[in-house]
Coordinates of C-alpha atoms in Angstrom, one line a residue:
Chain C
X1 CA 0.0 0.0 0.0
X2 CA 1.2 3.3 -1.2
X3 CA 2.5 5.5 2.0
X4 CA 3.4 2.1 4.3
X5 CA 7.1 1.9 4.1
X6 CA 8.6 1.3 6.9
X7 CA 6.6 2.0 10.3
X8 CA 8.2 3.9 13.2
X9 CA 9.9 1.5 15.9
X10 CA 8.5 3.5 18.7
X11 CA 4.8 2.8 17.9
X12 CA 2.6 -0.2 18.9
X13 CA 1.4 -2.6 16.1
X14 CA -2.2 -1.9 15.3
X15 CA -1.9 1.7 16.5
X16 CA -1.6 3.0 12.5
X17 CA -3.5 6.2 12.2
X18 CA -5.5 3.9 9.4
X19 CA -6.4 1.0 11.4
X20 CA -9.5 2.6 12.5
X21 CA -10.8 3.1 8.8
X22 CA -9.4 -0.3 8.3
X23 CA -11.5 -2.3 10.7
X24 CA -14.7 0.4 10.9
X25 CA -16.7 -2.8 10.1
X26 CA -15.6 -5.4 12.9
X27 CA -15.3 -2.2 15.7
X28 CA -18.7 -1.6 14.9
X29 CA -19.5 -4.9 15.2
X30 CA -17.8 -5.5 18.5
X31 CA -19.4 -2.6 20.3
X32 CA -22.8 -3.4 19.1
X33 CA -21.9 -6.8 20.5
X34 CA -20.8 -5.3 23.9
X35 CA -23.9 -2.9 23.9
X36 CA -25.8 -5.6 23.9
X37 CA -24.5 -7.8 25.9
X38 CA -25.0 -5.1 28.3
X39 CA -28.4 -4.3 27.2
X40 CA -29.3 -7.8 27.8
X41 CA -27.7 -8.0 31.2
X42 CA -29.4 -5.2 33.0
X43 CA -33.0 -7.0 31.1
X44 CA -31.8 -10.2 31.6
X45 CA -31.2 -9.3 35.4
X46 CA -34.5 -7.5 35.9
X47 CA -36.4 -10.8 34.5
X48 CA -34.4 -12.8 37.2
X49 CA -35.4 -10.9 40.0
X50 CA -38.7 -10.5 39.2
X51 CA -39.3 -14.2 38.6
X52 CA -36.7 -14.9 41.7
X53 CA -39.4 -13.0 44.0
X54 CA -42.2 -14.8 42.9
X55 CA -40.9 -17.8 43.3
X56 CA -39.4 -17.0 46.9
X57 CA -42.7 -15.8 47.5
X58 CA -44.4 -18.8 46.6
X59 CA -42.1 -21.1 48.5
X60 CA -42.4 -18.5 51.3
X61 CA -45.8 -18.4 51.1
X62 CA -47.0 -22.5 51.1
X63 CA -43.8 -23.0 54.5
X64 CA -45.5 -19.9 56.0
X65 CA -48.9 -21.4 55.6
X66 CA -47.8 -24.6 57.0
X67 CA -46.1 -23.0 60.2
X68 CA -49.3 -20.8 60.4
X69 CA -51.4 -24.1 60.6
X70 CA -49.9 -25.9 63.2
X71 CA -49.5 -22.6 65.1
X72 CA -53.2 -22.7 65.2
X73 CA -53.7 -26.5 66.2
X74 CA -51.4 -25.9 68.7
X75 CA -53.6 -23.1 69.9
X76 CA -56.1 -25.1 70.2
X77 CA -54.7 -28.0 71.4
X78 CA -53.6 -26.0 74.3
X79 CA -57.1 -24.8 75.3
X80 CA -58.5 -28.6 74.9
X81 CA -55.8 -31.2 75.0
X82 CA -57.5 -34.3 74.0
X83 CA -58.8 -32.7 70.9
X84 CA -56.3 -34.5 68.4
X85 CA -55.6 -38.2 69.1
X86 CA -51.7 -39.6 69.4
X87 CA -51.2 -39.8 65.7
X88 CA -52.0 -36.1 65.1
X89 CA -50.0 -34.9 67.4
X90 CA -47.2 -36.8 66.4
X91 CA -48.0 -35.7 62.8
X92 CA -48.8 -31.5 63.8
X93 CA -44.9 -32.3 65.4
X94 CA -43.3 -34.2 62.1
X95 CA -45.1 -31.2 60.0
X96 CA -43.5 -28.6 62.7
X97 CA -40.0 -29.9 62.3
X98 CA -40.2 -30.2 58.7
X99 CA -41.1 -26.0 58.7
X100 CA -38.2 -25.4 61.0
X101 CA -35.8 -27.4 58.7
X102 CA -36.7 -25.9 56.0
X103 CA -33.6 -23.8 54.0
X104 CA -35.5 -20.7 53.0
X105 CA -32.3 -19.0 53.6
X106 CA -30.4 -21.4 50.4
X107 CA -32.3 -21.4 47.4
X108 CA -30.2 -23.7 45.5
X109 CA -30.5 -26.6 47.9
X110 CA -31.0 -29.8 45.9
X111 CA -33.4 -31.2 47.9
X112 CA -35.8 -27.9 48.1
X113 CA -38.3 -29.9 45.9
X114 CA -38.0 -33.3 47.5
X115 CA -38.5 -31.0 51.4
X116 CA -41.6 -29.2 49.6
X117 CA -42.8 -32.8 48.6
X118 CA -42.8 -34.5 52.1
X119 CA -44.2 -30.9 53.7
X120 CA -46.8 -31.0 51.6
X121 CA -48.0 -34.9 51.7
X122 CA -47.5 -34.6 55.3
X123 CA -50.2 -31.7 55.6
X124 CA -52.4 -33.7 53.5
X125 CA -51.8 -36.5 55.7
X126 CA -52.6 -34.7 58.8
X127 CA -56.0 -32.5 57.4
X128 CA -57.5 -36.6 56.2
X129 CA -56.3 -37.8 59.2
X130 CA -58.7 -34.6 61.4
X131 CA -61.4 -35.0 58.6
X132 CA -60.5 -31.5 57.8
X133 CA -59.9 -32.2 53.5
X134 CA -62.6 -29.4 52.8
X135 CA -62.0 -26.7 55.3
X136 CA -58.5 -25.9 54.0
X137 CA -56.8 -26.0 50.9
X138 CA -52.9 -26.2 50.3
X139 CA -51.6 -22.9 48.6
X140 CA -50.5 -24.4 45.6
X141 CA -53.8 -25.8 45.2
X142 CA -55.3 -22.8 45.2
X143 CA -53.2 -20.9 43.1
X144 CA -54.3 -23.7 40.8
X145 CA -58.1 -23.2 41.3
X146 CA -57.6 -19.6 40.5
X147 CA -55.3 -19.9 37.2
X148 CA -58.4 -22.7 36.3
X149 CA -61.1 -20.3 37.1
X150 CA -62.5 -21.8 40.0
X151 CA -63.6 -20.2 43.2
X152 CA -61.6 -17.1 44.3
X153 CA -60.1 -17.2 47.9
X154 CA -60.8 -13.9 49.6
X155 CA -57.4 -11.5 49.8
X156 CA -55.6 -14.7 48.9
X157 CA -52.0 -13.2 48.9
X158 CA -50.8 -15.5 45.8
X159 CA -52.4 -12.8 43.6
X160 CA -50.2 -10.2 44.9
X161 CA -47.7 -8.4 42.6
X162 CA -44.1 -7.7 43.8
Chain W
X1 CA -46.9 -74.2 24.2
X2 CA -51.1 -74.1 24.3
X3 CA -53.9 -72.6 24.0
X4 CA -56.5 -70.4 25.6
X5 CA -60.1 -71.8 25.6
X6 CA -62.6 -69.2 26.2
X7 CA -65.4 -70.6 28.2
X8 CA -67.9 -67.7 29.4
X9 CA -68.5 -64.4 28.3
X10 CA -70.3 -62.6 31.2
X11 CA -72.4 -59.4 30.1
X12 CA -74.1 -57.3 31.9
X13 CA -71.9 -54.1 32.7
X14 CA -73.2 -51.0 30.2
X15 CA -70.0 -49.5 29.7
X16 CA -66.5 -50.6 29.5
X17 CA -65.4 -52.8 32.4
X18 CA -62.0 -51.8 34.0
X19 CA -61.0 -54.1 36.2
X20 CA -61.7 -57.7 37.5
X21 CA -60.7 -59.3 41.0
X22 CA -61.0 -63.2 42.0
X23 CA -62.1 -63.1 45.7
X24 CA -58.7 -65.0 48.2
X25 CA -60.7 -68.3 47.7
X26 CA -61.8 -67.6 44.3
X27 CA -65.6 -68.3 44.7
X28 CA -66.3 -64.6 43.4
X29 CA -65.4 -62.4 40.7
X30 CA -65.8 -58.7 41.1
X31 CA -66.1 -56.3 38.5
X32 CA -66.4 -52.6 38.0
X33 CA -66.5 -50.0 35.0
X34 CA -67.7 -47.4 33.1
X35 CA -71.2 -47.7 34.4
X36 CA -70.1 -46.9 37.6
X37 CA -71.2 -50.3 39.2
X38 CA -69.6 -52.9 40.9
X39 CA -70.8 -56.5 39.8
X40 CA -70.2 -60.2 41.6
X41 CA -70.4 -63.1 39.7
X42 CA -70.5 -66.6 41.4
X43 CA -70.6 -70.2 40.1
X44 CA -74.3 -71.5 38.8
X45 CA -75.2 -73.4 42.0
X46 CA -77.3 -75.5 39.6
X47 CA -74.7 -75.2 36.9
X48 CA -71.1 -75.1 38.2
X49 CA -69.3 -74.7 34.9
X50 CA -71.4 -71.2 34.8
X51 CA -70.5 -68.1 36.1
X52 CA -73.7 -65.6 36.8
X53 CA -74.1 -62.2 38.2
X54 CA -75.3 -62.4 42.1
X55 CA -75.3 -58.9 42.8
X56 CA -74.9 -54.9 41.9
X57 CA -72.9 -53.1 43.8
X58 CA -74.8 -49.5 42.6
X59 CA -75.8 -45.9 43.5
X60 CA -72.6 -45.0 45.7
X61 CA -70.1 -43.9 43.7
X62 CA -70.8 -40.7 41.2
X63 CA -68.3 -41.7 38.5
X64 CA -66.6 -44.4 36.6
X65 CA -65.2 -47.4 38.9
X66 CA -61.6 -47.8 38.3
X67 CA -60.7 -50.5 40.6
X68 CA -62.0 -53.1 43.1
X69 CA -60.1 -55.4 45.5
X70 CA -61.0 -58.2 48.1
X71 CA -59.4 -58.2 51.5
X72 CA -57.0 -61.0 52.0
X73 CA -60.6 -62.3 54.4
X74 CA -62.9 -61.6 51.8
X75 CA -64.9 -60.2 53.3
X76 CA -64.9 -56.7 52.4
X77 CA -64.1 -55.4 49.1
X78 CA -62.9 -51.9 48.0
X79 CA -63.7 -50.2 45.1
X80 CA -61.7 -46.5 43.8
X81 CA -63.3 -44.4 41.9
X82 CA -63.0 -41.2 39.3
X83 CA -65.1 -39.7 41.9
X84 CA -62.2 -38.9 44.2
X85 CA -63.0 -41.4 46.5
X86 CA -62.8 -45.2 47.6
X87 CA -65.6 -47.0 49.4
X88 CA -65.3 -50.0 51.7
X89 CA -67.7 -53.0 50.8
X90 CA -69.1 -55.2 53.7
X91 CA -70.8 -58.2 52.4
X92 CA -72.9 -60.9 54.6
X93 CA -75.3 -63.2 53.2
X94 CA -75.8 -62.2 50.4
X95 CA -76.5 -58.7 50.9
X96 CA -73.2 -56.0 50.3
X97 CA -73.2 -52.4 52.5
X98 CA -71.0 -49.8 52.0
X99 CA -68.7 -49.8 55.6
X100 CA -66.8 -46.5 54.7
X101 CA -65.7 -43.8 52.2
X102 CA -62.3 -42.8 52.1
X103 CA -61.6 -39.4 50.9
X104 CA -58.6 -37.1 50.3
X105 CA -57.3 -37.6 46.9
X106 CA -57.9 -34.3 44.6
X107 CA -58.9 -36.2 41.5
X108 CA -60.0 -39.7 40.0
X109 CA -58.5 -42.6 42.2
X110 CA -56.7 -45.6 40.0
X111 CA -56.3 -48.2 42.0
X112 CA -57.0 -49.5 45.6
X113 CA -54.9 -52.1 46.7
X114 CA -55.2 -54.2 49.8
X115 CA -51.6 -55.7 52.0
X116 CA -51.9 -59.6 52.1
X117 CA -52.3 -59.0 56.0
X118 CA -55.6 -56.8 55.1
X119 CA -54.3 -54.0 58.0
X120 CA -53.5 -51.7 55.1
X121 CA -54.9 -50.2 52.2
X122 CA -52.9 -48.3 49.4
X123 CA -54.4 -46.2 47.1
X124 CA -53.2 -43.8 43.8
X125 CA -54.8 -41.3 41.8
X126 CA -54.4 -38.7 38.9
X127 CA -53.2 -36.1 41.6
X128 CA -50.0 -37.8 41.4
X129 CA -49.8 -39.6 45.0
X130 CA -50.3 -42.1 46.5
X131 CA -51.9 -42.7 49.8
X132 CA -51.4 -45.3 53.0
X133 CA -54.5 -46.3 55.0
X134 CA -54.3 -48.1 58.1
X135 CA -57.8 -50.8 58.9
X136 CA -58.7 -49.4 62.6
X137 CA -61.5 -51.0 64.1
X138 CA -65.1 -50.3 63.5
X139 CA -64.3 -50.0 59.9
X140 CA -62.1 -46.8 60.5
X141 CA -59.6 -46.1 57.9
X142 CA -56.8 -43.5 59.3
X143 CA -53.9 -42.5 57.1
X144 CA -50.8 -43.2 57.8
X145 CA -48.6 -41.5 54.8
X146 CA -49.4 -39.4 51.6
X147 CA -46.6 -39.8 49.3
X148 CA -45.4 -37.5 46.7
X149 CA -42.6 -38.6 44.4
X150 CA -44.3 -39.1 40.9
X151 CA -44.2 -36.6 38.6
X152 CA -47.4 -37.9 36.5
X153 CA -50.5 -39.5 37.1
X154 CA -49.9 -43.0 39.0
X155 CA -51.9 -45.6 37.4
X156 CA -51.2 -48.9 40.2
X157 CA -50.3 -49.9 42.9
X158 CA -50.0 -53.4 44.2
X159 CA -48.4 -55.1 47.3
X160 CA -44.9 -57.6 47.1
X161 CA -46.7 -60.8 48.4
X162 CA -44.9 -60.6 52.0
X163 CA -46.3 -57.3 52.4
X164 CA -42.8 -55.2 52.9
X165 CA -43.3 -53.2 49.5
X166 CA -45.5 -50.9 48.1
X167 CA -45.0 -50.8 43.9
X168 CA -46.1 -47.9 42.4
X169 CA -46.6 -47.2 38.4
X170 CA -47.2 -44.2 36.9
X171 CA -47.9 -42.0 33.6
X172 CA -44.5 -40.9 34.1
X173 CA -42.4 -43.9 32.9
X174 CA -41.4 -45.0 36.6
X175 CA -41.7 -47.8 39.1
X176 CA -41.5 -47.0 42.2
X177 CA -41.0 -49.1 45.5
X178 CA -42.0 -47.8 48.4
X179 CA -41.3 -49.2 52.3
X180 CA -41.8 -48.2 55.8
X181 CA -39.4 -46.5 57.9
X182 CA -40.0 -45.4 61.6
X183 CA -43.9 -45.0 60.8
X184 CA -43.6 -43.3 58.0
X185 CA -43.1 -44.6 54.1
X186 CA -39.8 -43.8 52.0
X187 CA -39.1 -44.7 48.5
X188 CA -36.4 -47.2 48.7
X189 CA -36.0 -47.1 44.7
X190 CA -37.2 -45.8 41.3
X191 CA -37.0 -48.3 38.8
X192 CA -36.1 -45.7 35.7
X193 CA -32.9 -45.2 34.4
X194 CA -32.4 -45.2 30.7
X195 CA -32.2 -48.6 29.2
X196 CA -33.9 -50.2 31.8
X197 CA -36.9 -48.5 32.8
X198 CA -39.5 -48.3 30.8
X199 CA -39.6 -45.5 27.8
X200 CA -43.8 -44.8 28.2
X201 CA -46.6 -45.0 31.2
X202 CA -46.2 -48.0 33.0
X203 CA -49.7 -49.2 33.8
X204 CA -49.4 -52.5 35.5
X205 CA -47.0 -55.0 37.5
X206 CA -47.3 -58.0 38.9
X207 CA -45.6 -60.3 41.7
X208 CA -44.5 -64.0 41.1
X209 CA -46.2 -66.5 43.1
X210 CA -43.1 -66.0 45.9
X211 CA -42.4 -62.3 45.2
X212 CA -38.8 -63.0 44.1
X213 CA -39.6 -61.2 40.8
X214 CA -42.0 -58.8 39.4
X215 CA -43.4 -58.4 35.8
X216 CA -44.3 -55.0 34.7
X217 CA -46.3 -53.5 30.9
X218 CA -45.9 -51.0 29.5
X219 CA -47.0 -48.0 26.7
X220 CA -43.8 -48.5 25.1
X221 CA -45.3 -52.2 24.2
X222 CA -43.1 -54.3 26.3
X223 CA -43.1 -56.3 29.2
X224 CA -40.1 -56.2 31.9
X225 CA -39.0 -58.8 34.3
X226 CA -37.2 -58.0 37.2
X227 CA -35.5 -59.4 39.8
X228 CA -35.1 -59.1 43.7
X229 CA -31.8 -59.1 45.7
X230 CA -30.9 -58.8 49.1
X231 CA -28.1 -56.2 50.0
X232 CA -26.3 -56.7 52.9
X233 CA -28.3 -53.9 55.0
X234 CA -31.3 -56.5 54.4
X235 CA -32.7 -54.1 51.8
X236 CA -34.1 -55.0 48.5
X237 CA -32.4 -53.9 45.5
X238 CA -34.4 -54.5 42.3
X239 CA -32.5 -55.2 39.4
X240 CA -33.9 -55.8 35.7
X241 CA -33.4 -59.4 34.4
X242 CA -34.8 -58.7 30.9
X243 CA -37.4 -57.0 28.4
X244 CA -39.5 -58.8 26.7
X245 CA -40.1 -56.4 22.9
X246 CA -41.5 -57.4 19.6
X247 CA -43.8 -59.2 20.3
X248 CA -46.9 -56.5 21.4
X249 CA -47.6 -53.8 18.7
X250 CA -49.6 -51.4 21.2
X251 CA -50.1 -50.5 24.5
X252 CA -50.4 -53.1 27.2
X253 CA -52.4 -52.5 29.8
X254 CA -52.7 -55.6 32.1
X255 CA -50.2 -57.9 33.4
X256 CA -50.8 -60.7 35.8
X257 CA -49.0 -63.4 37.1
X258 CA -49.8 -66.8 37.8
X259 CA -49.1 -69.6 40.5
X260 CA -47.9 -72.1 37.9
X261 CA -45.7 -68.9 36.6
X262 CA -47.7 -68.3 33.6
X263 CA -47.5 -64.3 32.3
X264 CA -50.6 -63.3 30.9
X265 CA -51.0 -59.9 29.1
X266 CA -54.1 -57.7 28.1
X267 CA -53.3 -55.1 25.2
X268 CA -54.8 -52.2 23.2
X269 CA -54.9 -54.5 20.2
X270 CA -57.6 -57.1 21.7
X271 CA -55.1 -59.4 22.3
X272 CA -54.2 -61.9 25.6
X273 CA -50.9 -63.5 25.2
X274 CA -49.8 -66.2 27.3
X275 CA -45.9 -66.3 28.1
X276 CA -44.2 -68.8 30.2
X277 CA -40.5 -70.5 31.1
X278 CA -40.1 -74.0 29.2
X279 CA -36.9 -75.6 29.9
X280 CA -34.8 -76.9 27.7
X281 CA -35.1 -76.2 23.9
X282 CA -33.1 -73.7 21.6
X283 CA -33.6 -70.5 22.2
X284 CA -33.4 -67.3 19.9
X285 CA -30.7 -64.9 20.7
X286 CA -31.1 -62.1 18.9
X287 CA -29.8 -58.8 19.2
X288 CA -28.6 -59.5 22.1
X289 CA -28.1 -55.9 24.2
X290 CA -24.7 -55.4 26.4
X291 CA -25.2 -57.3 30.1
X292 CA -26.9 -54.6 32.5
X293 CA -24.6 -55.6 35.9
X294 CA -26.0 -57.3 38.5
X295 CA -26.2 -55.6 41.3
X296 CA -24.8 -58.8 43.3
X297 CA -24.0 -60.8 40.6
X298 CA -26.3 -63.3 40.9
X299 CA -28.3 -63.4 37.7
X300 CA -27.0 -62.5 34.5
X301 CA -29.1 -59.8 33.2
X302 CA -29.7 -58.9 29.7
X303 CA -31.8 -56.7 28.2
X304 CA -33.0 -58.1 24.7
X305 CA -35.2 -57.2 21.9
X306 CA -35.9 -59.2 18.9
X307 CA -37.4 -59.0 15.4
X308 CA -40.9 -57.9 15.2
X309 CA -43.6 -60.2 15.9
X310 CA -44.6 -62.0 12.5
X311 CA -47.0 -63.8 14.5
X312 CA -46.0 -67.3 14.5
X313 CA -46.5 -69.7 17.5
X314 CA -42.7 -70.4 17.4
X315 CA -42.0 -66.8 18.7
X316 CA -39.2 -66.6 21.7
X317 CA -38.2 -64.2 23.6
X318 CA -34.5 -63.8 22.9
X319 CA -32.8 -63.4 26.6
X320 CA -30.8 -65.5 28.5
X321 CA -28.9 -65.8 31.8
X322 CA -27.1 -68.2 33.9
X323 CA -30.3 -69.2 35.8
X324 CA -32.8 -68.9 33.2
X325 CA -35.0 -67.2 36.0
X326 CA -35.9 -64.7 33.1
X327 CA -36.2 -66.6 30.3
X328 CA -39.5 -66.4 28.6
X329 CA -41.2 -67.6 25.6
X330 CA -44.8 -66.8 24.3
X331 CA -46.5 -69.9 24.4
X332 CA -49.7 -68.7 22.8
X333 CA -51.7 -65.3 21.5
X334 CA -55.4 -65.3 21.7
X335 CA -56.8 -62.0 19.3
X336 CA -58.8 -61.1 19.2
X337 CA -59.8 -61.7 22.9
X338 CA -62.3 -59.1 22.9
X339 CA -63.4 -56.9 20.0
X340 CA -62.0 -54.0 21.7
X341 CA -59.2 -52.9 24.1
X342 CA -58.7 -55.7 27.1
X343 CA -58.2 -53.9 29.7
X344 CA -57.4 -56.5 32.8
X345 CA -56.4 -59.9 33.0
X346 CA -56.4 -61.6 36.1
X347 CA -55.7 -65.4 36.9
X348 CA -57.9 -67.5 39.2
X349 CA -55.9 -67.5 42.8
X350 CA -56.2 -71.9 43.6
X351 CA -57.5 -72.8 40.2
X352 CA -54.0 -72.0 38.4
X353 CA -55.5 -72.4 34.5
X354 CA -58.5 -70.0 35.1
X355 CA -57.9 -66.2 33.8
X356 CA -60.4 -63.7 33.6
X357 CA -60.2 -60.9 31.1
X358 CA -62.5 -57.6 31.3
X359 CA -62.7 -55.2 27.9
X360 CA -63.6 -52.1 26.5
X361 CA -66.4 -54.4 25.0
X362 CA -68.4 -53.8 28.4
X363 CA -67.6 -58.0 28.8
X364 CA -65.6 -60.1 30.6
X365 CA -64.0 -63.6 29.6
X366 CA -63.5 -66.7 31.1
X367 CA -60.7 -68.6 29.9
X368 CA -58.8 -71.7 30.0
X369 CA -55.5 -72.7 29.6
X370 CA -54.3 -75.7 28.0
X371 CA -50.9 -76.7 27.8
X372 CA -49.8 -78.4 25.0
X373 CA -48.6 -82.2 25.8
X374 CA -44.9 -82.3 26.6

């Protein structure tokens, strides 16, 4: 190329006063790359935490619900003591310890579903085992009701929007 | 080799029948379906090689009656139903009383299933548990477990003859075993890895006469048999001894087996087929898969498929082992059994050549085995 000759010793390769002509193309196409890699963080990030919430919310919600149950037997247990037999009480105590264990604090802890399984068969368990099926309903059984159009539970905090 | 005589066809059902159950001593056959009755059928006092209907079992449940089963007394008789619930049957002199309803699953029950020492009842439903029912007295049913761990609909569930394991079968390819542990019930395994579990919906296994193995069907048109070994805890480990492929075309959805070790299948192409070991004789080996390790090395287990069925009576099922205690052959196919689907097959409990088949064909079958003369 006409003007080349020999280049200075005392500059950098890839400093030429032309390279930026030169490679116009490929810059432009690395800092559109980087704008949107950034672009897509700060989205990307915004997605996350808003589905993070929800979810925390909903795992927050159905442990919460459990812990407020037994809270509530216990109440009344404590104001008639025969009121559940041996079995219940053993199984308001299994559900108790299961609340207490769970890691609300560690949201990547394998066994969150497996935890969320037992809590939740346990509960189920314990409302047959009082004859109790119809007067409550397991959160994510109502969230389910309501996506399927079935009867709306008054205030129920799953339709709330963080 | 043989054959399979049909001797009876007993109508009276108005909708598909689902599922058939021989009574412990095998003097009754219950039935239930589509029409959302129950129906016992005893021997013809005056004709004994009849079969006729002695009573309904009506106007309890609100839907379709997916399942019945005898207690190991016979005397009661549970029935699950698409109705969410399952009732308890009392039945004295003729005259059957419903003794209790158990409720708690959110949507249709599959299958009720009674332990051989009658103090338990499992059932499973579409809501993807299954549930553990403890017999109190004065026909009081308290539950003892409610047990998450399918991902699908669970289609069965059926007790190891010694009454240590729950099975469970479900929409979403797995088997699932299932034992007790300090009061509460654990799953001790998942039958499901690839290349060993099933690939579809498993809808129904069965226990050998002893309960050292356990046959299970399929959607992806085979039948497994697997084996039991003992670890050195005492646990069960349950290991597949083969697959038998090629020789069903579409879904099976009943397996049962028999005293004399007789497999008998019902499938979505109105076909029963009869399998069973024969000793001796060449056998096919075909395609022979790489040897799945045994767990404690003491069968040899392969898992084997073999050309597709061209329907001749020679068929084999190519897989071998040291033992042979997985070697089996189709000894006969009987299509069509019904016009329709068959949805149950179920052999007699003391009279080992009696099956009874139920069908989308609102009928059920009564059916003989003959061996072929050695």
């Amino acid at each position: 190329m006409a003007g080349m000759g020999n280049p200075r010793p005392a500059e950098a390769a890839g400093t030429d006063i032309f390279d930026s002509a030169l490679h116009l193309e490929e810059q432009h196409i690395h800092e559109g790359y980087q704008d949107g890699l950034q672009a897509g963080r700060r989205s990307g990030r915004a997605e996350g935490k808003a589905l993070g919430l929800q979810k925390g919310f909903e795992v927050g919600h159905e442990v919460g619900y459990y812990s407020g149950c037994c809270q509530l037997w216990r109440q009344l247990q404590t104001q008639d003591p025969q009121l559940w037999s041996q079995r219940v009480d053993k199984g308001i105590a299994a559900l108790e310890e299961m609340v207490a264990d769970f890691p609300l604090g560690n949201p990547r802890d394998e066994r969150l579903q497996e935890l969320m399984d037992g809590m939740r068969g346990k509960f189920k368990a314990l409302l047959a085992m009082m004859g109790l099926q119809h007067a409550y309903r397991p959160p994510a059984q109502q969230q389910q009701q309501q996506s399927e159009g079935g009867a709306a539970g008054r205030g129920d905090p799953a339709s709330f929007d963080f | 080799m043989g054959s399979l005589e049909e001797l009876q066809c007993l109508q009276g059902h108005s909708d598909r029948v689902w599922q058939v159950s021989w009574s412990p001593s095998g003097d009754m056959l219950a039935s239930c379906g589509g029409d959302r009755t129950v129906r016992i059928w005893r021997h013809d006092a005056a004709n004994p090689e009849r079969w006729l209907c002695t009573a309904i079992l009506e106007d309890t449940h609100s839907r379709t009656i997916r399942s019945a089963c005898w207690s190991p007394c016979g005397r009661f008789l549970a029935t699950a139903s698409f109705d969410r619930t399952t009732a308890v049957w009392q039945h004295q002199g003729g005259v059957w009383e419903v003794v209790a309803m158990l409720e708690g699953h959110e949507s249709e029950v599959k299958e009720v299933a009674w332990n051989p020492n009658g103090g338990m009842l499992a059932t499973c439903s579409r809501d993807k548990t299954v549930w553990l029912w403890e017999v109190q007295p004065g026909h009081e049913y308290e539950v003892v477990d409610v047990k998450h761990g399918h991902s699908q609909d669970v289609k069965t569930v059926r007790w190891h003859p010694l009454g240590e394991v729950l099975v469970s079968a479900s929409y979403d390819d797995t088997i699932k075993l299932w034992v007790e542990e300090d009061d509460e019930w654990v799953c001790a395994q998942t039958l499901a890895e690839p290349g060993v579990g099933h690939a579809s919906t498993v809808w129904e296994v069965a226990f050998d006469a002893v309960g050292e193995r356990m046959v299970s069907c399929s959607d992806d048109c085979t039948l497994k048999i697997w084996g039991c070994c003992r670890a050195d805890s005492g646990e069960q480990q349950w290991t597949l001894l083969s697959t038998l492929s090629g020789f069903h075309d579409r879904t099976i959805f009943s397996v049962d087996w028999s005293k004399q070790g007789l497999i008998a299948s019902g499938c979505a192409d109105n076909a029963i087929r009869i399998f069973g070991q024969e000793g001796g004789g060449e056998q096919d080996q075909v395609d022979s898969a790489a040897a799945t390790p045994g767990v404690w090395g003491l069968f040899m287990q392969q898992d084997s498929s073999r050309r597709p069925a061209t329907g001749s009576s020679s068929d084999k099922a190519s897989s071998s082992s040291d033992s042979g205690v997985a070697t089996f052959r189709l000894l006969s196919t009987r299509q069509p059994a019904h016009p329709l689907d068959v949805n149950c097959v179920r052999w007699h409990p003391t009279d080992p050549t009696l099956l009874a088949s139920a069908g989308d064909d609102c009928c059920i079958k009564l059916w003989r085995w003959h061996a072929a003369p050695t």
